[in-house]
Short mmCIF file of C-alpha atoms and ligand atoms in Angstrom, two decimals:
data_model
loop_
_atom_site.label_atom_id
_atom_site.label_comp_id
_atom_site.label_asym_id
_atom_site.label_seq_id
_atom_site.Cartn_x
_atom_site.Cartn_y
_atom_site.Cartn_z
CA MET A 341 1.98 -4.85 -29.38
CA PRO A 342 0.76 -3.29 -26.07
CA PHE A 343 3.07 -2.99 -23.06
CA ARG A 344 3.18 -6.31 -21.21
CA TYR A 345 3.57 -6.60 -17.45
CA TYR A 346 5.24 -10.02 -17.91
CA HIS A 347 5.66 -12.45 -20.80
CA ALA A 348 4.42 -16.02 -20.35
CA ASP A 349 7.69 -17.61 -21.49
CA ARG A 350 9.65 -15.77 -18.79
CA ILE A 351 7.31 -17.09 -16.06
CA ARG A 352 7.24 -20.58 -17.56
CA GLU A 353 11.03 -20.75 -17.16
CA LYS A 354 10.55 -20.30 -13.41
CA MET A 355 7.55 -22.61 -13.15
CA PRO A 356 8.26 -25.50 -15.51
CA GLU A 357 5.65 -27.61 -13.69
CA TYR A 358 2.84 -25.44 -15.09
CA LYS A 359 1.01 -27.58 -17.64
CA GLY A 360 -1.28 -24.99 -19.29
CA THR A 361 -0.61 -23.44 -22.70
CA ASP A 362 1.31 -20.21 -23.20
CA GLU A 363 -1.96 -18.49 -24.11
CA GLU A 364 -3.58 -19.59 -20.83
CA LEU A 365 -0.57 -18.44 -18.83
CA GLN A 366 -0.49 -15.08 -20.62
CA GLU A 367 -4.23 -14.71 -19.87
CA ILE A 368 -3.55 -15.21 -16.12
CA ILE A 369 -0.72 -12.65 -16.16
CA ASP A 370 -2.65 -10.08 -18.21
CA ASP A 371 -5.72 -10.47 -15.98
CA ILE A 372 -3.68 -9.71 -12.87
CA SER A 373 -2.14 -6.69 -14.53
CA LEU A 374 -5.49 -5.32 -15.80
CA GLN A 375 -7.54 -5.94 -12.67
CA TYR A 376 -5.04 -4.80 -10.05
CA ASN A 377 -3.83 -1.78 -12.04
CA SER A 378 -7.48 -0.77 -12.50
CA ALA A 379 -8.21 -1.20 -8.79
CA ILE A 380 -5.17 0.95 -7.94
CA ARG A 381 -6.42 3.65 -10.32
CA GLU A 382 -9.94 3.51 -8.81
CA VAL A 383 -8.67 4.00 -5.26
CA GLU A 384 -6.09 6.62 -6.27
CA THR A 385 -8.80 8.63 -8.00
CA LYS A 386 -11.03 8.43 -4.93
CA LEU A 387 -8.19 9.75 -2.75
CA GLN A 388 -7.41 12.51 -5.23
CA ILE A 389 -11.05 13.59 -5.30
CA LEU A 390 -11.23 13.62 -1.49
CA SER A 391 -8.07 15.70 -1.33
CA ASP A 392 -9.42 18.16 -3.93
CA ASP A 393 -12.69 18.55 -2.06
CA PHE A 394 -10.81 19.02 1.19
CA ASP A 395 -8.81 21.77 -0.50
CA LYS A 396 -12.00 23.40 -1.78
CA LYS A 397 -13.60 23.35 1.69
CA HIS A 398 -10.59 24.07 3.88
CA SER A 399 -7.90 25.45 1.53
CA TYR A 400 -5.72 22.59 2.67
CA MET A 401 -4.58 19.38 0.97
CA PRO A 402 -3.97 16.62 3.55
CA ILE A 403 -2.21 14.35 1.04
CA HIS A 404 1.38 15.29 0.30
CA HIS A 405 1.80 12.67 -2.43
CA ILE A 406 0.73 9.19 -3.47
CA GLN A 407 2.88 6.32 -4.74
CA SER A 408 1.50 3.12 -6.13
CA ARG A 409 2.88 -0.12 -7.42
CA LEU A 410 1.77 -3.43 -8.84
CA LYS A 411 3.76 -6.17 -7.12
CA SER A 412 6.11 -7.87 -9.56
CA PHE A 413 4.98 -11.28 -10.73
CA ASP A 414 8.24 -12.73 -9.37
CA SER A 415 7.42 -11.31 -5.91
CA ILE A 416 3.88 -12.71 -6.12
CA LEU A 417 5.29 -16.18 -6.83
CA GLU A 418 7.91 -15.81 -4.08
CA LYS A 419 5.24 -14.77 -1.55
CA ALA A 420 2.98 -17.63 -2.69
CA SER A 421 5.78 -20.07 -1.95
CA ARG A 422 6.31 -18.41 1.48
CA TYR A 423 2.58 -18.85 2.16
CA GLY A 424 2.81 -22.54 1.22
CA ILE A 425 0.77 -22.21 -1.98
CA VAL A 426 2.07 -25.04 -4.14
CA ASP A 427 1.64 -24.93 -7.91
CA PRO A 428 0.65 -21.23 -7.69
CA LEU A 429 -0.21 -20.80 -11.37
CA ASN A 430 -2.94 -23.41 -11.00
CA ASN A 431 -4.05 -21.76 -7.76
CA ILE A 432 -4.61 -18.21 -8.87
CA ASP A 433 -7.83 -17.96 -6.84
CA ARG A 434 -5.92 -18.81 -3.68
CA ILE A 435 -3.27 -16.21 -4.55
CA ARG A 436 -6.04 -13.63 -4.99
CA ARG A 437 -7.58 -14.54 -1.63
CA GLU A 438 -4.37 -14.73 0.39
CA ILE A 439 -1.88 -12.29 -1.13
CA LEU A 440 -3.52 -8.99 -0.39
CA ASP A 441 -0.73 -6.60 -1.39
CA ILE A 442 -0.56 -7.32 -5.14
CA GLY A 443 -1.92 -3.80 -5.66
CA GLY A 444 -0.34 -1.31 -3.26
CA ILE A 445 -0.84 2.40 -2.63
CA ARG A 446 1.22 4.52 -0.25
CA VAL A 447 -0.53 7.69 0.84
CA ILE A 448 1.88 10.21 2.31
CA CYS A 449 0.03 12.80 4.38
CA ASN A 450 1.40 15.97 5.91
CA TYR A 451 0.46 15.32 9.52
CA GLU A 452 -0.35 12.19 11.50
CA GLU A 453 -3.95 13.30 12.09
CA ASP A 454 -4.43 13.46 8.30
CA LEU A 455 -3.92 9.70 8.02
CA HIS A 456 -6.97 9.07 10.14
CA THR A 457 -9.03 11.74 8.37
CA MET A 458 -8.25 10.44 4.88
CA SER A 459 -8.54 6.74 5.69
CA GLY A 460 -11.84 7.42 7.48
CA LEU A 461 -13.25 9.34 4.50
CA LEU A 462 -12.23 6.55 2.12
CA LEU A 463 -13.73 3.81 4.30
CA ALA A 464 -17.00 5.74 4.54
CA GLN A 465 -17.58 5.27 0.78
CA GLU A 466 -20.23 2.67 0.07
CA ASP A 467 -18.32 0.75 -2.61
CA ILE A 468 -15.24 0.37 -0.43
CA GLU A 469 -15.09 -2.63 1.87
CA LEU A 470 -12.52 -2.91 4.64
CA ILE A 471 -10.87 -6.34 4.60
CA ARG A 472 -8.12 -5.80 7.16
CA MET A 473 -6.55 -3.01 9.17
CA LYS A 474 -3.19 -2.96 10.98
CA ASP A 475 -2.55 0.14 13.04
CA TYR A 476 1.22 0.42 13.32
CA CYS A 477 0.78 4.09 14.34
CA ASN A 478 -0.65 3.30 17.75
CA SER A 479 1.24 -0.01 17.97
CA PRO A 480 4.57 0.45 16.13
CA LYS A 481 6.43 -2.62 14.91
CA GLU A 482 9.44 -3.89 16.85
CA SER A 483 11.72 -2.09 14.35
CA GLY A 484 10.07 1.27 15.18
CA TYR A 485 8.10 1.27 11.91
CA ARG A 486 4.94 3.34 12.06
CA SER A 487 2.17 3.51 9.47
CA LEU A 488 -1.54 2.76 9.11
CA HIS A 489 -2.08 -0.29 6.90
CA MET A 490 -5.39 -1.37 5.50
CA VAL A 491 -6.60 -3.65 2.76
CA VAL A 492 -9.79 -2.56 1.01
CA ALA A 493 -11.80 -4.30 -1.68
CA VAL A 494 -12.99 -2.16 -4.59
CA PRO A 495 -15.23 -3.13 -7.54
CA VAL A 496 -13.67 -2.99 -10.99
CA TYR A 497 -16.14 -2.96 -13.89
CA LEU A 498 -14.78 -4.72 -16.99
CA VAL A 499 -16.46 -5.28 -20.37
CA ASN A 500 -18.58 -8.24 -19.33
CA ARG A 501 -17.78 -8.82 -15.68
CA LYS A 502 -17.31 -7.13 -12.35
CA LYS A 503 -14.34 -8.07 -10.17
CA ILE A 504 -13.89 -7.20 -6.52
CA VAL A 505 -10.18 -6.51 -6.15
CA PRO A 506 -8.16 -5.97 -2.94
CA VAL A 507 -5.73 -3.07 -2.64
CA GLU A 508 -3.30 -2.53 0.23
CA LEU A 509 -3.01 1.03 1.50
CA GLN A 510 -0.20 2.33 3.67
CA PHE A 511 -1.04 5.73 5.17
CA ARG A 512 2.04 7.52 6.50
CA SER A 513 3.00 11.01 7.62
CA ILE A 514 5.98 12.61 5.87
CA ALA A 515 8.11 11.82 8.93
CA MET A 516 7.00 8.17 9.06
CA ASP A 517 7.71 7.82 5.35
CA ALA A 518 11.16 9.38 5.64
CA TRP A 519 12.09 6.89 8.35
CA ALA A 520 10.66 3.87 6.51
CA SER A 521 12.37 4.78 3.22
CA LEU A 522 15.78 5.29 4.80
CA GLU A 523 15.52 2.23 7.05
CA HIS A 524 14.43 0.11 4.09
CA GLU A 525 17.38 1.34 2.03
CA LEU A 526 19.87 0.64 4.82
CA ARG A 527 18.43 -2.81 5.39
CA TYR A 528 18.42 -3.53 1.65
CA LYS A 529 22.01 -2.30 1.25
CA ASN A 530 23.02 -4.61 4.10
CA LYS A 531 21.25 -7.61 2.55
CA GLY A 532 18.33 -7.54 4.99
CA THR A 533 20.27 -7.69 8.26
CA LEU A 534 21.41 -4.90 10.58
CA SER A 535 23.40 -5.15 13.81
CA ASP A 536 21.55 -4.79 17.14
CA ASP A 537 23.20 -1.39 17.72
CA ILE A 538 21.99 -0.06 14.39
CA VAL A 539 18.52 -1.48 14.95
CA ASP A 540 18.39 0.29 18.35
CA ALA A 541 19.67 3.55 16.83
CA LEU A 542 17.01 3.39 14.10
CA LYS A 543 14.33 2.73 16.69
CA GLU A 544 15.43 5.84 18.56
CA CYS A 545 15.23 7.84 15.31
CA ALA A 546 11.67 6.55 14.78
CA GLN A 547 10.73 7.73 18.28
CA THR A 548 12.34 11.15 17.71
CA LEU A 549 10.47 11.55 14.43
CA HIS A 550 7.24 10.59 16.18
CA GLU A 551 7.84 13.37 18.70
CA VAL A 552 8.57 15.78 15.83
CA ASP A 553 5.27 14.69 14.18
CA GLU A 554 3.38 15.51 17.39
CA ARG A 555 5.14 18.85 17.84
CA MET A 556 4.57 19.89 14.23
CA SER A 557 0.91 19.08 14.62
CA ARG A 558 0.65 21.21 17.78
CA ILE A 559 2.46 24.08 16.04
CA ARG A 560 0.09 23.81 13.10
CA HIS A 561 -2.99 23.99 15.31
CA HIS A 562 -1.49 26.91 17.17
CA VAL A 563 -0.66 28.83 13.97
CA LEU A 564 -3.98 28.12 12.26
CA ASN A 565 -6.00 28.22 15.43
CA ASP A 566 -8.16 25.43 13.97
CA GLU A 567 -8.21 22.95 16.83
CA ASN A 568 -11.62 21.54 16.03
CA GLU A 569 -12.08 22.41 12.39
CA TYR A 570 -11.83 18.84 11.04
CA SER A 571 -13.44 17.07 13.96
CA GLN A 572 -16.61 16.56 11.87
CA TYR A 573 -14.73 13.86 9.92
P1 0O2 B 680 6.81 -3.62 -0.36
O1 0O2 B 680 7.47 -3.60 -1.67
O2 0O2 B 680 7.11 -2.39 0.47
O3 0O2 B 680 5.35 -3.90 -0.42
P2 0O2 B 680 4.26 -9.83 4.67
O4 0O2 B 680 5.50 -9.46 5.43
O5 0O2 B 680 3.98 -8.91 3.51
O6 0O2 B 680 4.24 -11.27 4.31
P3 0O2 B 680 2.19 -8.51 6.13
O7 0O2 B 680 1.48 -8.98 7.37
O8 0O2 B 680 1.34 -7.99 5.02
O9 0O2 B 680 3.03 -9.75 5.62
O10 0O2 B 680 3.30 -7.48 6.52
P4 0O2 B 680 3.21 -6.06 7.18
O11 0O2 B 680 4.38 -5.98 8.09
O12 0O2 B 680 1.88 -5.74 7.76
O13 0O2 B 680 3.44 -5.10 5.94
C1 0O2 B 680 4.53 -5.30 5.10
C2 0O2 B 680 4.93 -3.98 4.46
O14 0O2 B 680 4.98 -2.92 5.44
C3 0O2 B 680 6.32 -4.05 3.89
O15 0O2 B 680 6.23 -4.44 2.55
C4 0O2 B 680 6.85 -2.63 4.03
O16 0O2 B 680 6.36 -1.82 2.96
C5 0O2 B 680 6.19 -2.17 5.31
N1 0O2 B 680 6.99 -2.48 6.50
C6 0O2 B 680 6.64 -3.31 7.51
N2 0O2 B 680 7.58 -3.33 8.47
C7 0O2 B 680 8.56 -2.49 8.07
C8 0O2 B 680 9.80 -2.06 8.67
O17 0O2 B 680 10.22 -2.48 9.76
N3 0O2 B 680 10.54 -1.17 7.92
C9 0O2 B 680 10.14 -0.68 6.73
N4 0O2 B 680 10.92 0.19 6.10
N5 0O2 B 680 8.96 -1.06 6.15
C10 0O2 B 680 8.19 -1.95 6.82
P5 0O2 B 680 7.37 -5.31 1.88
O18 0O2 B 680 6.93 -6.72 1.92
O19 0O2 B 680 8.69 -5.00 2.49
O20 0O2 B 680 7.41 -4.89 0.38
#
């Protein structure tokens, strides 16, 4: 038996109101797994190819590493309830339209300028459609969080159908990612709440790391003397 993202009976326990058969429920779950995992792979491959070509042209790889995840089915159902989607298993189309981070990719770049270069190169591809962009780099969140978020739609070609599937991308510099990972862990360890003092201290850390990002970028340009080399992108 192939690896299963989720088994129908486990989800049925949580959603006893679902009236379909086990086979129908398993079909819904397997479809999500296949389509979103495929979309993640498509976009990851595109990014990898861009990074390889960048390396070939400039002897430099802007992407430090990539992480991806398929949102757990439990989290999808929890978010659906938060979004007021009642009877979510009978409203899979609404879930697909409204929950845009079922497939997620985090692209960790070396320098802040690389985020804009790589996201721009991806968006320039003709089979990629931008659905939504949130620029938390230029407008950080209240917490101090910085990152460039975008949701893109990518075609996935299956045996007898083509699906357009959304994928959420979070482009971060190494410094932005370090802050977000540690802040997330602290918040998680403290059950989602942190005192005002800690929140302020973390915000200061985010600002310091932003200054470090800017300084590192200036040092890089100084060392490589390549101020305008990538401006063509
Ligand atoms: P995961 O597992 O990281 O995906 P939502 O909150 O999802 O209903 P929206 O508008 O999509 O609505 O949220 P937003 O804020 O644009 O993006 C949410 C994601 O950004 C979060 O995902 C985090 O990954 C990241 N993020 C946003 N703000 C912060 C922050 O203050 N600190 C940290 N560490 N990360 C942040 P999730 O939902 O947490 O889950």
